[in-house]
Amino acid sequence: MRRALPIFVVLAGLLVAIAVVNPYFLEPPAFLAFVKRAAPLVILAAGQYFVIVSGEFDLSVGSLVTAEVVIAARLIDGSAEATWPVLALMIAFGLIVGLVNGVVTTLLRVPSFITTLGMLLILSGAVFLWTGGSPRGALSEQFRQLGRGSLGPVPWSVLILAVVAAAAVWATRARFGHTLVAAGDNDRAAALSGVRVARVRTVAFMISGLSAAVAAILLGGFAGVSAQVGKGLEFQAITAVVLGGVALGGGRGSVAAAMAGAFTLEALFTLLNLYGISGALEPAVQGVIIIAAVALGAVRFPRARAAAAS
Amino acid sequence: MLRMTGIGKSFLGVRVLGGVDLEVSAGEVHAVVGENGAGKSTLMKILAGVHAPDEGTIEIDGRSVAFGHPVEAQRAGVAIIYQELTLLPERTVAENVFLGREPVRRGLVDRAAMETATGELLKSLGEESFGPRDLVRRLSVARQQVVEIAKALSLNARIVVMDEPTAPLADHEVELLYTLVRRLTARGIAVLYVSHRLREIFDLADRITVLKDGARVTTTEASSLDTAGLVRLMVGRELDSYYPPRAADPPGEVLLSVRGGGNARLRDIDLDLRAGEIVGVAGLQGSGRTELAKALFGAEPFTTGEMTPRRPRSVREAIAAGIGLVTEDRKAEGLLLNQRVRDNALLVARATGAPQPRTGVERLLERVRLSPPRPAQEVRLLSGGNQQKVVLAKWMTVAPRVLLFDEPTRGVDVGAKAAIHDLMRELSQDGMAILMISSELPELIGMSDRIVVLRDGRLAGELPAGSTEEAVMSLAAAS
């Protein structure tokens, strides 16, 4: 946790800065609205954490979100009865995409950067082909409730986020989490200690696919159906994870810090927005952050062995 | 020729060197010895310009020098050859020798000049088995060291620092290195020789400087010391016996047995490992020593032959059958360097779903004599000896019946080495069957209850406890 601390300080600082400009921000309704807006990215970051800490990448989550939303809209087409079966189908689709990413990466030994970049193109191409450019159909009202509605004062998406966060933290503390980090730190040593490296990495990709499915359910309700809904989310998620101090290449960092990184990114965008800075600047800001965060990590943990040894 | 006076250095407030003096004359082999953490490497890195000293002066030929960067040390005639070689494997020998200083003609690299110059350097080192155009990747580690030395000579090095040069070498290659060192000193070059292997030091060194806890204990003529005396200076106490006593009881039941085991690298392996017995494995590099351990452990499984317990096809099957392997390269294959001691110790238990030790990790760390036993420390910050103890703890959590050790004390200081030997004997007395591969013959002979010798992937023979080094070598090297 020592290593995770800086991101929480940065996050707290940003929240205070927002509150200075907008005093209502820390009141429950406004703050819950902020968390609700951040929820999809935080969930994606949690999923991406598992892949990154195991030493891989998942670039396919953005177009997976788009594909999920577009497919759901077409299959539901406004019908209430179709809602629950389609939700189940979305979850299954996310898991299957993750499984394919994992199997191709671990068994066929294609670097995950290429596997998931390929999956990104396959999914976005398939969506384009299927929709001809403009998605058809509509989500049902029940479906949209999950992304925009609330249970009393608390938005559904915040509750779902809480469940996801708890599950993610539990998973990192379970045997699975420990063996996953071991695979990310040194896959050879892990394998020679009995870790099923290919299996735990594949499960990590499936978690990432699952998180994309859940994020798609929330975003579909929140933002509606479009062929752009998931655009750029893979880079936002990776930026968030790196910002949380998780090392690219694996083996270092906590899921709580990765999720805090996602909140921080969202808070930063909110702040820029409050100052009237164009949203068009967001990608540039993200680019600066991801480079700076990785550089900082490299400076803090130089590859050189402890200088004092022998 | 070289005089370092009052050298001191601290890292993050921890003093690792203080008031160290070192004088080296031309044509001398000067050994620098000490336990891990004694400050040898730091002193050498100061000389090579990697670290700047906090205090003290360095003079070369009476002129005071201060190095802000390794390149400045190189220009002053200091070359350092690290334990891990720094050559580019996919480039040729000549390209490596002239890396960054390629001779240029009309704006292009003058390959012909580079290769001629490299060829001459190699010839002057008596090296004829490879040429300037060979790819470094194709050379053995010993030959790669020759390339490093040729590079040093091309820089007009007058002081050559060798940090554990024999660690990656097989026994028969060590002789080549000796020859090389002697050729250097014959040219008036001073060689600073850092090593854990005491025998080499007595074979090569004219003078010995002993460091302990960052200070110089003494500098003395090598001829005035014997091994026991040197060890006493290094550890500050008498290690009255290097090795724990052998098993008093006859070995118990057979816990592992192979008949006719074979794969791509091994043939006709017959082997029994019994409870309470330490079986040593001798053999030259490439004889199949490591491959034997990996086959028994299911990492590169046997494809033929009978084995009890059932021939493992994977590491997990081997672990489930009660077999563990302490790998040769603990950093690459044994440890999660960025993780805490605790997570490393629990790795096997977690990976296989075995119950975690009831007595707790702390007890286990005490048992392996980790000092200090701090479970929350990251493993990369530990000394080699402590790292190896963590590897041992990792296996002890699952209480294997058979434990295979591949070079258990490589790169480990004298004190930790004795602790690891004691522990191995203790485990064996508790009824474990132990197989120990070692290229250090005194260790092999001191520890083993019997020694099997491998040659070209087959068993060349078996020797009883207390056999001589000559007996082992003649079996291992006979053609």
Coordinates of N, CA and C in Angstrom, one line a residue, chain B residues 112-273:
Chain B
A112 N 36.9 -3.3 -42.6 CA 38.2 -4.0 -42.8 C 39.2 -3.7 -41.7
A113 N 39.3 -2.4 -41.5 CA 40.2 -1.9 -40.4 C 39.9 -2.5 -39.1
M114 N 38.6 -2.5 -38.8 CA 38.1 -2.9 -37.5 C 38.4 -4.4 -37.4
E115 N 38.2 -5.2 -38.4 CA 38.4 -6.6 -38.3 C 39.9 -7.0 -38.3
T116 N 40.7 -6.2 -39.0 CA 42.1 -6.5 -38.9 C 42.6 -6.2 -37.5
A117 N 42.2 -5.1 -36.9 CA 42.7 -4.7 -35.6 C 42.2 -5.7 -34.6
T118 N 41.0 -6.2 -34.7 CA 40.4 -7.1 -33.8 C 41.2 -8.5 -33.9
G119 N 41.5 -8.8 -35.1 CA 42.2 -10.1 -35.4 C 43.5 -10.1 -34.7
E120 N 44.2 -8.9 -34.8 CA 45.5 -8.8 -34.1 C 45.4 -8.9 -32.6
L121 N 44.4 -8.3 -32.1 CA 44.2 -8.3 -30.6 C 44.0 -9.8 -30.2
L122 N 43.1 -10.5 -30.9 CA 42.8 -11.9 -30.6 C 44.1 -12.7 -30.6
K123 N 44.9 -12.5 -31.7 CA 46.1 -13.3 -31.8 C 47.0 -13.0 -30.6
S124 N 47.1 -11.7 -30.2 CA 48.0 -11.4 -29.1 C 47.5 -12.1 -27.8
L125 N 46.2 -12.4 -27.8 CA 45.7 -13.1 -26.6 C 45.8 -14.6 -26.8
G126 N 46.4 -15.1 -27.9 CA 46.5 -16.5 -28.1 C 45.2 -17.2 -28.5
E127 N 44.2 -16.4 -29.0 CA 42.9 -17.0 -29.3 C 42.8 -17.3 -30.8
E128 N 42.7 -18.5 -31.1 CA 42.6 -18.9 -32.5 C 41.3 -19.6 -32.8
S129 N 40.5 -19.9 -31.8 CA 39.3 -20.7 -32.1 C 38.1 -19.9 -32.7
F130 N 38.2 -18.6 -32.7 CA 37.2 -17.8 -33.4 C 37.8 -16.6 -34.0
G131 N 37.1 -15.9 -34.9 CA 37.7 -14.7 -35.5 C 36.8 -13.5 -35.4
P132 N 37.3 -12.4 -35.9 CA 36.6 -11.1 -35.7 C 35.2 -11.1 -36.3
R133 N 34.9 -12.0 -37.3 CA 33.6 -11.9 -37.9 C 32.6 -12.8 -37.3
D134 N 33.0 -13.6 -36.3 CA 32.0 -14.5 -35.7 C 31.0 -13.7 -34.9
L135 N 29.7 -14.3 -34.9 CA 28.7 -13.6 -34.0 C 29.0 -14.0 -32.6
V136 N 28.9 -13.0 -31.7 CA 29.1 -13.3 -30.3 C 28.2 -14.3 -29.7
R137 N 26.9 -14.3 -30.2 CA 26.0 -15.3 -29.7 C 26.5 -16.7 -29.9
R138 N 27.3 -17.0 -30.9 CA 27.7 -18.4 -31.1 C 28.9 -18.8 -30.2
L139 N 29.5 -17.8 -29.4 CA 30.6 -18.1 -28.6 C 30.2 -18.6 -27.2
S140 N 31.0 -19.4 -26.6 CA 30.8 -19.8 -25.3 C 31.1 -18.6 -24.3
V141 N 30.6 -18.8 -23.1 CA 30.8 -17.7 -22.2 C 32.3 -17.4 -22.0
A142 N 33.1 -18.4 -21.9 CA 34.6 -18.2 -21.8 C 35.1 -17.4 -22.9
R143 N 34.7 -17.8 -24.2 CA 35.2 -17.0 -25.3 C 34.7 -15.6 -25.3
Q144 N 33.5 -15.4 -24.8 CA 33.0 -14.1 -24.8 C 33.8 -13.2 -23.8
Q145 N 34.3 -13.8 -22.8 CA 35.2 -13.1 -21.9 C 36.5 -12.7 -22.6
V146 N 36.9 -13.5 -23.5 CA 38.1 -13.1 -24.3 C 37.8 -11.9 -25.1
V147 N 36.6 -11.8 -25.7 CA 36.2 -10.7 -26.4 C 36.2 -9.4 -25.6
E148 N 35.6 -9.6 -24.4 CA 35.6 -8.4 -23.4 C 37.0 -7.9 -23.2
I149 N 37.9 -8.9 -23.0 CA 39.3 -8.5 -22.7 C 40.0 -7.9 -23.9
A150 N 39.7 -8.4 -25.1 CA 40.2 -7.8 -26.3 C 39.7 -6.3 -26.4
K151 N 38.5 -6.1 -26.0 CA 37.9 -4.8 -26.0 C 38.6 -3.9 -25.1
A152 N 38.9 -4.4 -23.9 CA 39.7 -3.6 -22.9 C 41.0 -3.3 -23.4
L153 N 41.7 -4.2 -24.1 CA 43.0 -4.0 -24.6 C 43.0 -2.9 -25.7
S154 N 41.9 -2.9 -26.6 CA 41.8 -2.0 -27.6 C 41.6 -0.6 -27.1
L155 N 41.2 -0.5 -25.8 CA 41.1 0.8 -25.1 C 42.3 1.2 -24.4
N156 N 43.4 0.4 -24.6 CA 44.7 0.6 -23.9 C 44.5 0.5 -22.4
A157 N 43.7 -0.4 -22.0 CA 43.5 -0.6 -20.5 C 44.8 -1.0 -19.8
R158 N 45.1 -0.4 -18.7 CA 46.2 -0.8 -17.9 C 45.9 -1.4 -16.6
I159 N 44.6 -1.2 -16.2 CA 44.1 -1.9 -15.0 C 42.8 -2.6 -15.5
V160 N 42.8 -3.9 -15.3 CA 41.6 -4.7 -15.7 C 40.9 -5.2 -14.4
V161 N 39.7 -4.9 -14.2 CA 38.9 -5.4 -13.1 C 38.1 -6.5 -13.5
M162 N 38.2 -7.7 -12.9 CA 37.3 -8.8 -13.2 C 36.5 -9.2 -12.0
D163 N 35.1 -9.1 -12.2 CA 34.2 -9.3 -11.1 C 33.6 -10.7 -11.3
E164 N 34.0 -11.6 -10.4 CA 33.6 -13.0 -10.4 C 33.6 -13.6 -11.8
P165 N 34.8 -13.5 -12.5 CA 34.8 -14.0 -13.9 C 34.6 -15.5 -14.1
T166 N 34.8 -16.3 -13.1 CA 34.6 -17.7 -13.3 C 33.2 -18.2 -13.0
A167 N 32.4 -17.3 -12.4 CA 31.1 -17.8 -12.0 C 30.3 -18.5 -13.1
P168 N 30.3 -17.9 -14.3 CA 29.6 -18.6 -15.4 C 30.3 -19.6 -16.1
L169 N 31.5 -20.0 -15.7 CA 32.4 -20.9 -16.5 C 32.3 -22.3 -16.0
A170 N 32.5 -23.2 -16.9 CA 32.6 -24.6 -16.5 C 34.1 -24.8 -16.1
D171 N 34.3 -25.9 -15.4 CA 35.6 -26.2 -14.8 C 36.7 -26.1 -15.8
H172 N 36.5 -26.7 -17.0 CA 37.7 -26.8 -17.9 C 37.9 -25.4 -18.5
E173 N 36.9 -24.5 -18.5 CA 37.1 -23.2 -19.0 C 37.9 -22.3 -18.1
V174 N 37.9 -22.7 -16.8 CA 38.6 -21.8 -15.9 C 40.1 -21.7 -16.2
E175 N 40.7 -22.9 -16.7 CA 42.1 -22.9 -17.1 C 42.3 -21.8 -18.2
L176 N 41.4 -21.7 -19.1 CA 41.6 -20.7 -20.2 C 41.7 -19.3 -19.6
L177 N 40.8 -19.1 -18.6 CA 40.8 -17.8 -18.0 C 42.2 -17.5 -17.3
Y178 N 42.7 -18.5 -16.6 CA 43.9 -18.4 -16.0 C 45.0 -17.9 -17.0
T179 N 45.0 -18.6 -18.1 CA 46.0 -18.3 -19.1 C 45.9 -16.9 -19.5
L180 N 44.6 -16.5 -19.7 CA 44.4 -15.1 -20.2 C 44.9 -14.1 -19.2
V181 N 44.6 -14.4 -17.9 CA 45.0 -13.4 -16.9 C 46.6 -13.3 -16.9
R182 N 47.2 -14.5 -17.1 CA 48.7 -14.4 -17.0 C 49.2 -13.7 -18.3
R183 N 48.6 -13.8 -19.4 CA 49.0 -13.0 -20.6 C 48.9 -11.5 -20.3
L184 N 47.8 -11.1 -19.6 CA 47.6 -9.7 -19.3 C 48.7 -9.2 -18.4
T185 N 49.0 -10.0 -17.3 CA 50.0 -9.5 -16.4 C 51.4 -9.5 -17.1
A186 N 51.7 -10.4 -18.0 CA 52.9 -10.4 -18.7 C 53.1 -9.1 -19.5
R187 N 52.0 -8.5 -19.9 CA 52.2 -7.2 -20.6 C 52.3 -6.0 -19.6
G188 N 52.3 -6.3 -18.3 CA 52.4 -5.2 -17.4 C 51.1 -4.6 -17.0
I189 N 50.0 -5.3 -17.3 CA 48.7 -4.8 -16.9 C 48.4 -5.4 -15.5
A190 N 47.8 -4.5 -14.7 CA 47.4 -4.9 -13.4 C 46.0 -5.5 -13.4
V191 N 45.8 -6.6 -12.8 CA 44.5 -7.3 -12.8 C 43.9 -7.3 -11.4
L192 N 42.8 -6.7 -11.2 CA 42.1 -6.7 -9.9 C 41.0 -7.8 -10.0
Y193 N 41.1 -8.8 -9.2 CA 40.4 -10.0 -9.3 C 39.4 -10.2 -8.1
V194 N 38.1 -10.1 -8.4 CA 37.1 -10.2 -7.3 C 36.5 -11.6 -7.5
S195 N 36.6 -12.4 -6.4 CA 36.0 -13.7 -6.5 C 35.6 -14.3 -5.2
H196 N 34.6 -15.2 -5.2 CA 34.2 -15.9 -4.0 C 35.0 -17.2 -3.9
R197 N 35.6 -17.6 -5.0 CA 36.2 -19.0 -5.0 C 37.7 -18.9 -4.5
L198 N 37.9 -19.4 -3.4 CA 39.2 -19.2 -2.7 C 40.3 -19.9 -3.5
R199 N 40.0 -21.0 -4.1 CA 41.0 -21.7 -4.8 C 41.6 -20.9 -5.9
E200 N 40.8 -20.2 -6.6 CA 41.2 -19.4 -7.7 C 42.1 -18.3 -7.2
I201 N 41.8 -17.8 -6.1 CA 42.5 -16.7 -5.6 C 44.0 -17.1 -5.3
F202 N 44.1 -18.3 -4.7 CA 45.4 -18.8 -4.4 C 46.1 -19.2 -5.6
D203 N 45.4 -19.7 -6.6 CA 46.0 -20.0 -7.9 C 46.6 -18.8 -8.6
L204 N 45.9 -17.7 -8.5 CA 46.3 -16.6 -9.4 C 46.9 -15.4 -8.7
A205 N 46.5 -15.1 -7.5 CA 46.8 -13.8 -6.9 C 48.2 -13.7 -6.4
D206 N 48.8 -12.5 -6.6 CA 50.1 -12.2 -6.0 C 49.8 -11.6 -4.6
R207 N 48.9 -10.7 -4.5 CA 48.5 -10.1 -3.2 C 47.0 -10.2 -3.0
I208 N 46.5 -10.1 -1.8 CA 45.1 -10.2 -1.5 C 44.7 -9.1 -0.6
T209 N 43.7 -8.4 -0.9 CA 43.1 -7.4 0.0 C 41.8 -7.9 0.5
V210 N 41.6 -8.0 1.8 CA 40.4 -8.5 2.4 C 39.6 -7.4 2.9
L211 N 38.3 -7.3 2.5 CA 37.4 -6.3 2.9 C 36.3 -7.0 3.8
K212 N 35.9 -6.2 4.9 CA 34.9 -6.7 5.7 C 34.0 -5.6 6.2
D213 N 32.7 -5.6 6.0 CA 31.8 -4.6 6.4 C 32.3 -3.2 6.0
G214 N 32.7 -3.1 4.7 CA 33.1 -1.8 4.1 C 34.4 -1.3 4.5
A215 N 35.2 -2.0 5.3 CA 36.5 -1.5 5.7 C 37.6 -2.6 5.2
R216 N 38.8 -2.1 5.1 CA 39.9 -3.0 4.7 C 40.4 -3.7 6.0
V217 N 40.4 -5.1 5.9 CA 41.0 -5.8 7.0 C 42.5 -5.8 6.9
T218 N 43.0 -6.2 5.7 CA 44.4 -6.3 5.5 C 44.7 -6.4 4.0
T219 N 45.9 -6.1 3.7 CA 46.5 -6.5 2.3 C 47.7 -7.3 2.6
T220 N 47.8 -8.4 2.0 CA 48.9 -9.3 2.3 C 49.3 -10.1 1.1
E221 N 50.6 -10.6 1.2 CA 51.0 -11.5 0.1 C 50.2 -12.8 0.1
A222 N 49.8 -13.3 -1.0 CA 49.0 -14.5 -1.1 C 49.8 -15.7 -0.5
S223 N 51.1 -15.7 -0.7 CA 51.9 -16.8 -0.2 C 51.9 -16.9 1.3
S224 N 51.6 -15.8 2.0 CA 51.7 -15.9 3.4 C 50.4 -16.4 4.1
L225 N 49.4 -16.8 3.3 CA 48.1 -17.2 3.8 C 47.7 -18.6 3.3
D226 N 46.9 -19.3 4.1 CA 46.3 -20.5 3.6 C 44.8 -20.3 3.6
T227 N 44.0 -21.3 3.1 CA 42.6 -21.1 3.0 C 41.9 -20.8 4.3
A228 N 42.3 -21.6 5.3 CA 41.6 -21.4 6.6 C 41.9 -20.0 7.1
G229 N 43.2 -19.5 7.0 CA 43.6 -18.2 7.4 C 42.8 -17.1 6.7
L230 N 42.6 -17.3 5.4 CA 41.9 -16.3 4.6 C 40.4 -16.2 5.0
V231 N 39.8 -17.4 5.2 CA 38.4 -17.4 5.6 C 38.2 -16.7 7.0
R232 N 39.2 -17.0 7.9 CA 39.2 -16.4 9.2 C 39.2 -14.8 9.0
L233 N 40.0 -14.3 8.1 CA 40.1 -12.9 7.9 C 38.8 -12.4 7.3
M234 N 38.2 -13.1 6.5 CA 37.0 -12.7 5.8 C 35.8 -12.6 6.7
V235 N 35.6 -13.7 7.5 CA 34.4 -13.8 8.3 C 34.7 -13.3 9.7
G236 N 35.9 -13.2 10.0 CA 36.3 -12.7 11.4 C 36.1 -13.8 12.4
R237 N 35.9 -15.0 12.0 CA 35.8 -16.1 12.9 C 36.4 -17.4 12.3
E238 N 36.6 -18.4 13.0 CA 37.1 -19.6 12.5 C 35.9 -20.5 12.0
L239 N 35.9 -20.8 10.7 CA 35.0 -21.8 10.3 C 35.7 -23.2 10.4
D240 N 35.6 -23.8 11.6 CA 36.4 -24.9 11.9 C 36.2 -26.1 10.9
S241 N 34.9 -26.3 10.6 CA 34.8 -27.2 9.5 C 33.9 -26.6 8.5
Y242 N 34.3 -26.7 7.3 CA 33.5 -26.1 6.2 C 32.1 -26.7 6.1
Y243 N 32.1 -28.0 6.3 CA 30.9 -28.8 6.0 C 30.3 -29.5 7.2
P244 N 29.0 -29.6 7.3 CA 28.4 -30.3 8.5 C 28.8 -31.8 8.4
P245 N 28.8 -32.5 9.5 CA 29.1 -33.9 9.4 C 28.1 -34.7 8.6
R246 N 28.6 -35.8 8.0 CA 27.7 -36.6 7.1 C 26.7 -37.4 8.0
A247 N 25.7 -38.0 7.3 CA 24.7 -38.7 8.0 C 25.3 -39.9 8.8
A248 N 24.9 -40.0 10.0 CA 25.4 -41.1 10.9 C 24.7 -42.4 10.5
D249 N 23.4 -42.3 10.3 CA 22.6 -43.5 10.0 C 22.7 -43.9 8.6
P250 N 22.5 -45.1 8.3 CA 22.4 -45.5 6.9 C 21.2 -45.0 6.3
P251 N 21.2 -44.7 4.9 CA 20.0 -44.1 4.3 C 18.8 -45.0 4.4
G252 N 17.6 -44.3 4.4 CA 16.4 -45.0 4.6 C 15.8 -45.5 3.3
E253 N 14.4 -45.5 3.2 CA 13.7 -46.0 2.0 C 14.0 -45.2 0.8
V254 N 13.8 -45.8 -0.4 CA 14.0 -45.1 -1.7 C 12.8 -44.2 -1.9
L255 N 13.0 -42.9 -2.1 CA 11.9 -42.0 -2.3 C 11.7 -41.7 -3.7
L256 N 12.8 -41.8 -4.5 CA 12.7 -41.5 -5.9 C 13.6 -42.5 -6.6
S257 N 13.1 -43.1 -7.7 CA 13.8 -44.1 -8.4 C 13.6 -43.9 -9.9
V258 N 14.7 -43.9 -10.7 CA 14.5 -43.9 -12.2 C 15.3 -45.0 -12.8
R259 N 14.7 -45.6 -13.8 CA 15.3 -46.7 -14.5 C 15.3 -46.4 -16.0
G260 N 16.4 -46.2 -16.6 CA 16.5 -46.0 -18.1 C 15.8 -44.7 -18.5
G261 N 15.9 -43.7 -17.6 CA 15.4 -42.4 -18.0 C 16.1 -41.7 -19.1
G262 N 15.3 -41.1 -20.0 CA 16.0 -40.5 -21.2 C 15.1 -39.4 -21.8
N263 N 15.7 -38.4 -22.4 CA 15.0 -37.5 -23.3 C 16.0 -36.9 -24.3
A264 N 15.8 -35.8 -24.9 CA 16.7 -35.3 -25.9 C 18.1 -35.1 -25.4
R265 N 18.3 -34.8 -24.1 CA 19.6 -34.5 -23.6 C 20.2 -35.6 -22.7
L266 N 19.4 -36.6 -22.3 CA 19.8 -37.6 -21.3 C 19.5 -39.0 -21.9
R267 N 20.3 -39.9 -21.5 CA 20.1 -41.3 -21.9 C 20.4 -42.3 -20.8
D268 N 19.6 -43.3 -20.6 CA 19.9 -44.5 -19.7 C 20.2 -44.0 -18.3
I269 N 19.4 -43.2 -17.8 CA 19.7 -42.7 -16.4 C 19.0 -43.7 -15.4
D270 N 19.9 -44.3 -14.6 CA 19.4 -45.1 -13.4 C 19.8 -44.4 -12.2
L271 N 18.9 -44.1 -11.3 CA 19.2 -43.3 -10.1 C 18.2 -43.7 -9.0
D272 N 18.7 -43.8 -7.8 CA 17.8 -44.0 -6.6 C 18.2 -42.9 -5.6
L273 N 17.2 -42.2 -5.1 CA 17.4 -41.2 -4.0 C 16.7 -41.7 -2.8

